[in-house]
Amino acid sequence: MEGRATEGEEVNLSEAPLTGRFHGRPSALPVKALLATVVGVVVVAAAAWVLLAGQTYQPPSGTQVAVPLGKATVNGHVLPHVALNFSTYPFSNGTNDGAPVHPGGNRTWPATGPTPNFQVPANALVTVTVRQYDGGAALNDPWFATVRGTIGNVATIDGRVVHAINPNRVGHSFLLQSLPGAASGFFVNVPFPAVNGDWADSGKHRTIVFDFVSGPKGTYVWNCEFPCGQMIALFGSAMSTFGYMSGYLHAV
Amino acid sequence: MTTALKLDSASTPTTWSDRVRARQGAVAGLVVGAVAAAVAWTGAHVAFEVGNWGTDRVTALTSIAWILGFNLGVGTWNPPIGWLLGWTTDPELEATEAGAAGGRSRYLRFCTDHKVVGIQYLVLGLTLLAVGGVGALLIRTQLLSPHSTFLGPTAYGDVVTLHGLSMVIGALLLLIGPFASFVVPLMIGARSVALPRLNAMGVWIMASAAVCLIATVVIGGADVGWTTFAPLADQASPAMTALAIAMVGLVACVILSGISTVATVVTMRAKGMTMQRLPVMAWGSLVAAALAVATMAGLLLVMTFVLTDRTMGTSFFVPPWGSGGLYEVMFWTMGQPLLYVLLIPPAGALLEVASSFARRPVVNPRAIVVSFIVIAAISFVTLGHHLYTAGLSPAVAGASMALTELFALPVGVVVLCLLATVWRGSIWARLPLFFVYLFLWDLVIGGVSGALLGNPTTDRSFHGGMVVTAHLHFMMVGAVLVGAAGGLVYWFPKFTGRMLDERSGRGAFWLIAFGIQLTFLAQFWAGAEGMARRVAWYEPGFQTANQISTVGAYLLTLGWVVLVWAGVWSARHGRPAPADPWRARTLEWRTPTPVPLRNFPVAPVLSEDPEATYSAWTDSSTPGAVPVGGHSNTGAGRPSAGETGGED
Amino acid sequence: MPSETSNGTGSPSSDDQAAATQRSDGHLADGAARPWAFAVGVGVAVTAAAAVAAVVLPGRALPVAASSTATDAAHTIRLYGLLAAPVLGAVVGTAAASLIGRRTNNLDEPPPDAPPASGRPATMVGFAFTAVLVVAVVAWGLVTLTPSGAATEDPLTVRVTGHQWVWTFAYSGTKVVGTNLVLPVGRSVAFEVTSSDVTHGFHPVGLGTQVEAAPGVTTELRVTPNKLGPLTVQCTQLCGLLHSAMVTHAEVVTPSAFARWLVTQGVAPTVARTVARVGP
Ligand SMILES: [Cu+2]
Ligand SMILES: [Cu+2]
Ligand SMILES: [Cu+2]
């Protein structure tokens, strides 16, 4: 360095070959490429696992397969008839006949149990029975208090057939729609009324029963339209985390 | 003086502060930061009820404590604290902090050597780009089929946000660090940067902020996109609070390093290195740094408002008092110039590359510099093109369109000068030059699609769709990252003292070149068909385009991995590089590699040749060329012996 | 610098001659005696290919244009593509010609220096060319922005509300609120767009226009569907969890079919015919 400093710009530039190519090493390229691919797959898989399983607010897993009930006739068509049952709870540590919902999830959030994911046959009559254990308040838009897309656009609430409920006393709701490009126009919306009085996980519940005809094969998503989360429009937290107030419905 | 090395206090006894400072570094930072975060988390849980704003307050305090604590442990705060408390410091410690001790450990410490800072930024930037790359692969894997349940909508949205932000920040750090901090001071003949401590503070603040950013995906995720538009950002999980604090850290980093770059270029140029003769690369970094500093106030404001909205119940972006429109205007006031902060330095770097490998000076450098400045100026008044669908009146939309399309003029001049530099040059077909051609191709596609999106009529068909995604990726990957990669490959011998393996580099280049075309041209196709951006599910009709894009994304990622792998391998085992392997003409090649602590063995002095170009390239065979340099005719920008700064 | 001059530096007055003398080992000699011809050839070919692509590809990819706005947009895309074709051709032609000229692939030794170029004439010509393109692009943009005056006096007003994560459409003059959009052909529609929570983007794909749906604000969008058939309405502003599912079916129908549809939604036939502007 000292020598160069005094020589100024008279630096010998050709002291080393300019190419960076390295010679005389046996090529281990295939092995390395394989190794790199394996490492890459592991990295991406690990990232996916962290995202899905390592979350603070881990959504529940598991899919409830609808129970076959036989055949039913709808508008002159004979369809398979199946049943789904689920409950909506004020807290994720609420119980469904003793079984905790959302182990490892955020216990202070409302939740759907035992699982928010369902599987039904395609083009079948689905009878859904919901037990709603939560209190409630007003919807952001009263429009969601009407029943739509079910057989007769009605639901049976505690034995009473209704087309709409009080939009200011809603507990949760079930809005089912298709994913882009599939089953155009498929839409189901059923509001669940709130439990009266002292509601917090007291075991009181409302029972909602409704029937709808599932669409063609594919994946559908449902979500709750009652603002039961936090932050803006009360649609944050539980409402914005898949698996608490939302889930898949697979038509197979 | 400018040096961080003070040798006039040799008799100072060891003080408590010195004993602490001797132990500071990344490890101490992790420990202190973790302890501070744990204490803040516990305290905040006592003070605030969890839920609604409470969780956000806990997150905010924990994130702030982590950043403050980490940097306390690293030693980032030593300059202001030491100045306030009047520390007198052991000269040996000072010298170590300035990087005199050498060794690898200085890369894990608060070190004011701008070259060390440059490499620290390089590693941090590549880390963030790797995180963003993994995110990209997850996104593209989800999009292989139209109704995939691979990630689910929550994780998908969180990944979209992390991918965008870590890519943008990672690219920015490559320009701040290796370019502005490492190369530019050498290029202008400076023997240090003007504000070495400020320069060194930025990288550690950013490192701790990056942890907050990456942590968002495991503390609830922020399903908001890189633009973090409010009011959605006001609704997202508490991870959004950590993200906003990470953005505040980014603001601090960009302002500190930007001020350092501006001050260095303005005040530290070698004798004879007039602004007229400043290399275009240095000009580009100067303009970009000034632009970055000017825009960061906007980012700071929106992020502060998001934070107060989330933790204190203000409603800057929440109706009825506030509005999301306010966020959009404030964000793009900052965001639009930021995109040009990202574009200008890679263009400058590739102009230097073109000069070296076409064996002639950069053509028409004055026009290029004027273009850089014009681009920076226009970028402040073109935010309107992001708002065509927000209900702009036809008059405002028309004015925004006219200003936006004006970008074609200065960008066109840069492209023309780049082309004129290689046109009928003596082409030395080495790896860095490859990136010049790829940059040109991608920039034309990105620019033309940008002109299309600058038109309100077409934008109203494509806004919020994959055409926008494709356009911005042609700019961000095709131009910015390709330009940055070309620059990094070009200066690799100066960074590492070794030659990059040319064969692996070329393999990587072709993977990158074709990967970009496959990935993003297919996204143009999907977007034209009507696919929205940032969606986890799409109409089955768009599947072919998405599958092509996914295959392209994997090839593209493979290309980057091969390039980084070649870099890491070559940095250890590559052929030793001479000081000036490219026979280039700018000053950074006129000093030995590894670059000595004070950059140049003797302070370089440039002759006062009025005809010398910005790139300080003068060919001795040019008719009428005046010999420059101290005592020989070897070209401008060469240091001449005997004329030192008088400091050694 | 000795090592640079050892290969001999080309005479600046005649670079072709310099190239011709550089045939020593490793150096590829001048591959094109006339780089201009090569540049023009490549440039013209690329321009032609890009122009054909600009004309043909939009028709294959774009959704069916169901309004004059969408047709304008498609024309604009083709026009910009045509204007961009010579830009791409010029850049590719010049860049390619620079590679086939004097070039060395020798890794160890750089070729001799090229003569410096002022580049001013080329830059001026290119700049002028770019300026012409910019003027054309801006002028055309202003033309398409100018209201055509075709908006009828009597629009059908539809109030569009973005919800997380469904659209609802309310038809003025009726009590119909639904999640599917049905529009009569040939009549101007005034969408009054708002949101009940965060910002959404209301984009009826195929109508060639869209507008933000922001909470607390009503934005208006006017468009006249001119083609019967199905459309898609999608959300173009990331709006949280199920943004990706916020896609809805729309249908452009004849006015009488529109009236019949209103009746199926519970509107009295007389009211439906009045709203749909069809005679009894
Ligand atoms: Cu709910
Ligand atoms: Cu809810
Ligand atoms: Cu939306």
mmCIF file with all atom_site columns, N, CA and C and ligand atoms in Angstrom, chain A residues 110 171-173 223-229 234-235 238-239 245, ligand 2:
data_model
loop_
_atom_site.group_PDB
_atom_site.id
_atom_site.type_symbol
_atom_site.label_atom_id
_atom_site.label_alt_id
_atom_site.label_comp_id
_atom_site.label_asym_id
_atom_site.label_entity_id
_atom_site.label_seq_id
_atom_site.pdbx_PDB_ins_code
_atom_site.Cartn_x
_atom_site.Cartn_y
_atom_site.Cartn_z
_atom_site.occupancy
_atom_site.B_iso_or_equiv
_atom_site.pdbx_formal_charge
_atom_site.auth_seq_id
_atom_site.auth_comp_id
_atom_site.auth_asym_id
_atom_site.auth_atom_id
_atom_site.pdbx_PDB_model_num
ATOM   1  N  N  . PRO A 1 110 ? -64.801 -13.349 19.088 1.00 0.00 ? 110 PRO A N  1
ATOM   2  C  CA . PRO A 1 110 ? -65.889 -14.258 18.773 1.00 0.00 ? 110 PRO A CA 1
ATOM   3  C  C  . PRO A 1 110 ? -65.426 -15.285 17.745 1.00 0.00 ? 110 PRO A C  1
ATOM   4  N  N  . GLY A 1 171 ? -76.743 -10.869 16.119 1.00 0.00 ? 171 GLY A N  1
ATOM   5  C  CA . GLY A 1 171 ? -75.600 -11.485 16.797 1.00 0.00 ? 171 GLY A CA 1
ATOM   6  C  C  . GLY A 1 171 ? -74.458 -11.724 15.827 1.00 0.00 ? 171 GLY A C  1
ATOM   7  N  N  . HIS A 1 172 ? -74.685 -12.536 14.809 1.00 0.00 ? 172 HIS A N  1
ATOM   8  C  CA . HIS A 1 172 ? -73.705 -12.774 13.748 1.00 0.00 ? 172 HIS A CA 1
ATOM   9  C  C  . HIS A 1 172 ? -74.497 -13.023 12.482 1.00 0.00 ? 172 HIS A C  1
ATOM   10 N  N  . SER A 1 173 ? -73.813 -13.370 11.412 1.00 0.00 ? 173 SER A N  1
ATOM   11 C  CA . SER A 1 173 ? -74.549 -13.705 10.194 1.00 0.00 ? 173 SER A CA 1
ATOM   12 C  C  . SER A 1 173 ? -73.695 -14.618 9.329  1.00 0.00 ? 173 SER A C  1
ATOM   13 N  N  . ASN A 1 223 ? -68.661 -15.340 5.154  1.00 0.00 ? 223 ASN A N  1
ATOM   14 C  CA . ASN A 1 223 ? -68.218 -14.442 6.213  1.00 0.00 ? 223 ASN A CA 1
ATOM   15 C  C  . ASN A 1 223 ? -69.420 -13.892 6.956  1.00 0.00 ? 223 ASN A C  1
ATOM   16 N  N  . CYS A 1 224 ? -69.145 -13.370 8.134  1.00 0.00 ? 224 CYS A N  1
ATOM   17 C  CA . CYS A 1 224 ? -70.170 -12.748 8.970  1.00 0.00 ? 224 CYS A CA 1
ATOM   18 C  C  . CYS A 1 224 ? -70.278 -11.286 8.574  1.00 0.00 ? 224 CYS A C  1
ATOM   19 N  N  . GLU A 1 225 ? -71.478 -10.744 8.549  1.00 0.00 ? 225 GLU A N  1
ATOM   20 C  CA . GLU A 1 225 ? -71.635 -9.329  8.224  1.00 0.00 ? 225 GLU A CA 1
ATOM   21 C  C  . GLU A 1 225 ? -71.976 -8.480  9.442  1.00 0.00 ? 225 GLU A C  1
ATOM   22 N  N  . PHE A 1 226 ? -72.095 -9.132  10.599 1.00 0.00 ? 226 PHE A N  1
ATOM   23 C  CA . PHE A 1 226 ? -72.285 -8.320  11.797 1.00 0.00 ? 226 PHE A CA 1
ATOM   24 C  C  . PHE A 1 226 ? -70.922 -7.805  12.247 1.00 0.00 ? 226 PHE A C  1
ATOM   25 N  N  . PRO A 1 227 ? -70.786 -6.499  12.508 1.00 0.00 ? 227 PRO A N  1
ATOM   26 C  CA . PRO A 1 227 ? -69.467 -5.957  12.866 1.00 0.00 ? 227 PRO A CA 1
ATOM   27 C  C  . PRO A 1 227 ? -69.044 -6.395  14.265 1.00 0.00 ? 227 PRO A C  1
ATOM   28 N  N  . CYS A 1 228 ? -68.510 -7.616  14.356 1.00 0.00 ? 228 CYS A N  1
ATOM   29 C  CA . CYS A 1 228 ? -68.176 -8.171  15.664 1.00 0.00 ? 228 CYS A CA 1
ATOM   30 C  C  . CYS A 1 228 ? -66.681 -8.129  15.922 1.00 0.00 ? 228 CYS A C  1
ATOM   31 N  N  . GLY A 1 229 ? -65.963 -7.276  15.153 1.00 0.00 ? 229 GLY A N  1
ATOM   32 C  CA . GLY A 1 229 ? -64.525 -7.148  15.378 1.00 0.00 ? 229 GLY A CA 1
ATOM   33 C  C  . GLY A 1 229 ? -64.189 -5.853  16.070 1.00 0.00 ? 229 GLY A C  1
ATOM   34 N  N  . LEU A 1 234 ? -65.699 -1.700  12.901 1.00 0.00 ? 234 LEU A N  1
ATOM   35 C  CA . LEU A 1 234 ? -65.667 -2.924  13.731 1.00 0.00 ? 234 LEU A CA 1
ATOM   36 C  C  . LEU A 1 234 ? -65.465 -4.168  12.868 1.00 0.00 ? 234 LEU A C  1
ATOM   37 N  N  . PHE A 1 235 ? -64.721 -4.011  11.799 1.00 0.00 ? 235 PHE A N  1
ATOM   38 C  CA . PHE A 1 235 ? -64.444 -5.135  10.910 1.00 0.00 ? 235 PHE A CA 1
ATOM   39 C  C  . PHE A 1 235 ? -62.991 -5.594  11.006 1.00 0.00 ? 235 PHE A C  1
ATOM   40 N  N  . ALA A 1 238 ? -61.146 -10.133 14.636 1.00 0.00 ? 238 ALA A N  1
ATOM   41 C  CA . ALA A 1 238 ? -61.812 -11.407 14.329 1.00 0.00 ? 238 ALA A CA 1
ATOM   42 C  C  . ALA A 1 238 ? -62.457 -11.386 12.951 1.00 0.00 ? 238 ALA A C  1
ATOM   43 N  N  . MET A 1 239 ? -63.009 -10.228 12.559 1.00 0.00 ? 239 MET A N  1
ATOM   44 C  CA . MET A 1 239 ? -63.678 -10.146 11.263 1.00 0.00 ? 239 MET A CA 1
ATOM   45 C  C  . MET A 1 239 ? -62.686 -10.203 10.115 1.00 0.00 ? 239 MET A C  1
ATOM   46 N  N  . MET A 1 245 ? -64.670 -15.516 11.819 1.00 0.00 ? 245 MET A N  1
ATOM   47 C  CA . MET A 1 245 ? -65.984 -15.114 11.335 1.00 0.00 ? 245 MET A CA 1
ATOM   48 C  C  . MET A 1 245 ? -66.046 -15.299 9.824  1.00 0.00 ? 245 MET A C  1
HETATM 49 CU CU . CU  D 2 .   ? -68.918 -10.083 12.329 1.00 0.00 ? 2   CU  D CU 1
#
